């Protein structure tokens, strides 16, 4: 597949992830009377990945996440020459999704970025007031498990055709666990996009949501190869 087509697919897919996932948090989580809450936001993030995996998985692999690209690279599933272009496409797609969300959200009277705009944070900016160390451990472990599931579900020896379901449900579960801790990242592009609009504390803390997911993903890539996953790569 032509690289430009892959990058376009990654751009569109990451746009959808941020618009669908962060959009559910910003627009619908606490909407009067029919707010979807933590359960709804968790499901929304999972559905963005599930739907895009079916839509563009055969084009780009549907990474939508720099950490996923790194984990697949370390796991022997992704060529190093495409890593930087993929990350750039994912970051730009995430920013585009956040920009669309901002245009929509700011159309309501009383909207303010000070409410967080679904940005990730720790300490006083953690939804549950969790510390930097708690956030770091959470993001590393959640991304590690996410990549183990991705690598396993897309293994040639796994049942064919079910990977998008497993991956989408995994992301839903991850959000159910970690929204109270960090608002859930496991995706540097998802974290950077709203942080650019919020600025201030969100940009100060976004480093953690690059370092922890990438480390966790790389560790998963190494671990899965040790389990024998590299035999089919």
Short mmCIF file of C-alpha atoms in Angstrom, two decimals:
data_model
loop_
_atom_site.label_atom_id
_atom_site.label_comp_id
_atom_site.label_asym_id
_atom_site.label_seq_id
_atom_site.Cartn_x
_atom_site.Cartn_y
_atom_site.Cartn_z
CA UNK A 1 0.00 0.00 0.00
CA UNK A 2 1.26 3.46 -0.92
CA UNK A 3 2.64 5.33 2.13
CA UNK A 4 0.63 8.48 1.43
CA UNK A 5 -2.58 6.44 1.54
CA UNK A 6 -1.52 4.89 4.84
CA UNK A 7 -0.78 8.30 6.31
CA UNK A 8 -4.10 9.71 5.13
CA UNK A 9 -5.86 6.78 6.77
CA UNK A 10 -3.96 7.35 10.02
CA UNK A 11 -4.84 11.05 9.93
CA UNK A 12 -8.54 10.33 9.46
CA UNK A 13 -8.56 7.56 12.04
CA UNK A 14 -6.83 9.60 14.74
CA UNK A 15 -9.11 12.53 14.00
CA UNK A 16 -12.07 10.22 14.62
CA UNK A 17 -10.55 8.86 17.84
CA UNK A 18 -10.07 12.33 19.33
CA UNK A 19 -13.37 13.70 18.04
CA UNK A 20 -15.32 10.63 19.13
CA UNK A 21 -13.57 9.90 22.41
CA UNK A 22 -12.77 13.39 23.68
CA UNK A 23 -15.98 14.65 22.11
CA UNK A 24 -18.03 12.27 24.20
CA UNK A 25 -16.26 13.53 27.32
CA UNK A 26 -16.61 17.23 26.48
CA UNK A 27 -20.08 17.24 24.94
CA UNK A 28 -21.97 14.34 26.47
CA UNK A 29 -20.42 13.09 29.72
CA UNK A 30 -22.39 15.42 31.97
CA UNK A 31 -25.09 16.58 29.60
CA UNK A 32 -28.26 17.35 31.59
CA UNK A 33 -30.50 14.34 32.23
CA UNK A 34 -28.87 12.06 29.63
CA UNK A 35 -25.19 12.39 30.49
CA UNK A 36 -23.23 9.29 29.48
CA UNK A 37 -20.71 9.47 32.34
CA UNK A 38 -17.56 7.39 32.75
CA UNK A 39 -19.14 4.28 31.24
CA UNK A 40 -20.25 6.11 28.12
CA UNK A 41 -16.94 7.87 27.57
CA UNK A 42 -15.08 4.58 28.01
CA UNK A 43 -17.31 2.91 25.46
CA UNK A 44 -16.94 5.83 23.05
CA UNK A 45 -13.15 5.54 22.99
CA UNK A 46 -13.42 1.81 22.42
CA UNK A 47 -15.92 2.30 19.61
CA UNK A 48 -13.71 4.80 17.79
CA UNK A 49 -10.92 2.23 17.58
CA UNK A 50 -13.24 -0.67 16.78
CA UNK A 51 -14.97 1.19 13.94
CA UNK A 52 -11.73 2.53 12.48
CA UNK A 53 -10.03 -0.86 12.72
CA UNK A 54 -12.70 -2.28 10.44
CA UNK A 55 -12.62 0.82 8.21
CA UNK A 56 -8.87 1.36 7.71
CA UNK A 57 -7.13 -1.61 9.29
CA UNK A 58 -6.51 -3.08 5.84
CA UNK A 59 -5.02 0.21 4.67
CA UNK A 60 -2.70 1.42 7.43
CA UNK A 61 -3.04 -1.13 10.21
CA UNK A 62 -5.10 1.42 12.18
CA UNK A 63 -2.48 2.43 14.73
CA UNK A 64 -4.01 5.87 15.54
CA UNK A 65 -1.42 6.18 18.30
CA UNK A 66 2.35 6.82 18.35
CA UNK A 67 2.73 4.34 21.21
CA UNK A 68 1.05 1.61 19.15
CA UNK A 69 3.40 2.33 16.25
CA UNK A 70 6.40 2.10 18.57
CA UNK A 71 5.13 -1.12 20.15
CA UNK A 72 4.55 -2.70 16.76
CA UNK A 73 8.00 -1.59 15.64
CA UNK A 74 9.68 -3.14 18.68
CA UNK A 75 7.50 -6.23 18.26
CA UNK A 76 8.76 -6.70 14.71
CA UNK A 77 5.48 -5.84 13.00
CA UNK A 78 6.20 -2.37 11.61
CA UNK A 79 9.08 -0.93 9.52
CA UNK A 80 11.24 1.69 11.18
CA UNK A 81 11.25 3.87 8.06
CA UNK A 82 7.51 4.54 8.48
CA UNK A 83 7.54 5.38 12.19
CA UNK A 84 8.11 9.14 11.99
CA UNK A 85 5.63 9.70 9.12
CA UNK A 86 3.00 7.69 11.01
CA UNK A 87 3.53 9.68 14.22
CA UNK A 88 3.30 12.98 12.34
CA UNK A 89 0.05 11.89 10.64
CA UNK A 90 -1.39 10.75 13.97
CA UNK A 91 -0.49 13.98 15.76
CA UNK A 92 -1.93 16.12 12.96
CA UNK A 93 -5.09 14.00 12.88
CA UNK A 94 -5.49 14.37 16.63
CA UNK A 95 -5.09 18.13 16.43
CA UNK A 96 -7.64 18.31 13.61
CA UNK A 97 -10.10 16.28 15.70
CA UNK A 98 -9.57 18.58 18.69
CA UNK A 99 -10.03 21.64 16.47
CA UNK A 100 -13.37 20.34 15.17
CA UNK A 101 -14.42 19.56 18.73
CA UNK A 102 -13.46 23.06 19.86
CA UNK A 103 -15.56 24.65 17.12
CA UNK A 104 -18.56 22.55 18.14
CA UNK A 105 -18.11 22.92 21.91
CA UNK A 106 -17.52 26.66 21.81
CA UNK A 107 -20.90 27.07 20.15
CA UNK A 108 -22.56 26.61 23.53
CA UNK A 109 -22.93 29.55 25.85
CA UNK A 110 -20.71 29.21 28.91
CA UNK A 111 -18.14 26.92 27.32
CA UNK A 112 -14.65 27.35 28.72
CA UNK A 113 -11.36 25.54 28.22
CA UNK A 114 -10.76 25.84 31.96
CA UNK A 115 -13.06 22.83 32.36
CA UNK A 116 -10.21 20.75 30.93
CA UNK A 117 -11.34 19.92 27.38
CA UNK A 118 -10.70 16.22 28.14
CA UNK A 119 -6.99 16.87 28.67
CA UNK A 120 -4.93 14.36 30.62
CA UNK A 121 -3.36 15.26 33.95
CA UNK A 122 -2.00 14.19 37.30
CA UNK A 123 -1.95 15.68 40.79
CA UNK A 124 -4.51 18.45 41.06
CA UNK A 125 -5.42 17.90 37.40
CA UNK A 126 -6.15 14.20 37.83
CA UNK A 127 -9.92 13.57 37.96
CA UNK A 128 -9.41 11.66 41.20
CA UNK A 129 -6.43 13.62 42.52
CA UNK A 130 -3.88 10.86 41.83
CA UNK A 131 -0.16 11.59 42.13
CA UNK A 132 2.44 11.77 39.37
CA UNK A 133 3.79 8.33 40.34
CA UNK A 134 0.32 6.80 40.29
CA UNK A 135 -0.34 8.33 36.87
CA UNK A 136 3.02 7.16 35.54
CA UNK A 137 2.51 3.57 36.69
CA UNK A 138 -1.08 3.54 35.43
CA UNK A 139 -0.18 4.80 31.97
CA UNK A 140 2.79 2.42 31.59
CA UNK A 141 0.79 -0.62 32.67
CA UNK A 142 -2.35 0.24 30.71
CA UNK A 143 -0.37 0.85 27.51
CA UNK A 144 1.65 -2.32 28.08
CA UNK A 145 -1.53 -4.38 28.32
CA UNK A 146 -3.07 -2.58 25.35
CA UNK A 147 -0.11 -3.51 23.16
CA UNK A 148 -0.01 -7.09 24.41
CA UNK A 149 -3.66 -7.40 23.35
CA UNK A 150 -3.00 -5.72 20.00
CA UNK A 151 0.01 -7.91 19.25
CA UNK A 152 -1.84 -11.04 20.30
CA UNK A 153 -5.10 -10.28 18.53
CA UNK A 154 -3.32 -9.46 15.26
CA UNK A 155 -0.96 -12.44 15.44
CA UNK A 156 -1.32 -14.63 12.34
CA UNK A 157 -2.03 -17.54 14.66
CA UNK A 158 -4.97 -15.78 16.32
CA UNK A 159 -8.57 -16.28 15.09
CA UNK A 160 -9.00 -14.18 11.96
CA UNK A 161 -11.34 -11.22 11.81
CA UNK A 162 -11.83 -10.62 15.53
CA UNK A 163 -8.91 -8.30 16.27
CA UNK A 164 -10.92 -5.03 16.04
CA UNK A 165 -13.41 -6.30 18.61
CA UNK A 166 -10.72 -7.38 21.06
CA UNK A 167 -8.79 -4.13 20.64
CA UNK A 168 -11.86 -1.92 20.94
CA UNK A 169 -13.03 -3.71 24.07
CA UNK A 170 -9.52 -3.51 25.52
CA UNK A 171 -9.49 0.26 25.11
CA UNK A 172 -12.93 0.45 26.71
CA UNK A 173 -11.70 -1.53 29.72
CA UNK A 174 -8.57 0.59 29.98
CA UNK A 175 -10.71 3.72 30.18
CA UNK A 176 -12.98 2.17 32.79
CA UNK A 177 -9.91 1.58 34.94
CA UNK A 178 -7.91 4.73 34.39
CA UNK A 179 -10.22 7.69 33.66
CA UNK A 180 -10.25 8.50 37.41
CA UNK A 181 -6.44 8.47 37.48
CA UNK A 182 -5.35 10.44 34.39
CA UNK A 183 -8.46 10.88 32.24
CA UNK A 184 -6.79 8.04 30.30
CA UNK A 185 -4.17 8.64 27.67
CA UNK A 186 -2.30 5.49 26.51
CA UNK A 187 -1.93 7.61 23.36
CA UNK A 188 0.45 10.58 23.03
CA UNK A 189 -1.42 12.03 20.02
CA UNK A 190 -4.71 11.96 21.93
CA UNK A 191 -3.02 13.74 24.85
CA UNK A 192 -1.22 16.41 22.88
CA UNK A 193 -4.27 17.48 20.85
CA UNK A 194 -6.47 18.84 23.67
CA UNK A 195 -3.40 20.02 25.61
CA UNK A 196 -2.55 22.40 22.76
CA UNK A 197 -5.95 24.07 23.17
CA UNK A 198 -5.93 24.13 26.98
CA UNK A 199 -2.29 25.25 27.23
CA UNK A 200 -0.94 26.12 30.69
CA UNK A 201 -0.95 23.06 32.99
CA UNK A 202 -2.00 20.64 30.24
CA UNK A 203 1.12 21.40 28.19
CA UNK A 204 3.27 21.31 31.32
CA UNK A 205 2.08 17.77 32.10
CA UNK A 206 1.79 16.33 28.59
CA UNK A 207 5.36 14.97 28.74
CA UNK A 208 4.18 12.14 30.98
CA UNK A 209 1.60 11.11 28.40
CA UNK A 210 4.32 10.70 25.81
CA UNK A 211 6.95 9.05 27.97
CA UNK A 212 4.77 6.53 29.84
CA UNK A 213 2.75 5.16 26.89
CA UNK A 214 5.80 4.84 24.64
CA UNK A 215 7.77 3.07 27.36
CA UNK A 216 4.89 0.72 28.13
CA UNK A 217 4.36 -0.02 24.44
CA UNK A 218 8.05 -0.74 23.82
CA UNK A 219 8.14 -3.04 26.84
CA UNK A 220 5.13 -4.91 25.47
CA UNK A 221 6.81 -5.32 22.10
CA UNK A 222 9.84 -6.90 23.77
CA UNK A 223 7.68 -9.07 26.00
CA UNK A 224 5.52 -10.39 23.17
CA UNK A 225 8.58 -11.36 21.16
CA UNK A 226 9.87 -13.22 24.20
CA UNK A 227 6.56 -15.10 24.30
CA UNK A 228 7.16 -16.31 20.76
CA UNK A 229 5.21 -13.64 18.95
CA UNK A 230 8.10 -12.87 16.65
CA UNK A 231 7.88 -16.30 15.05
CA UNK A 232 5.19 -15.04 12.65
CA UNK A 233 6.34 -11.43 12.26
#
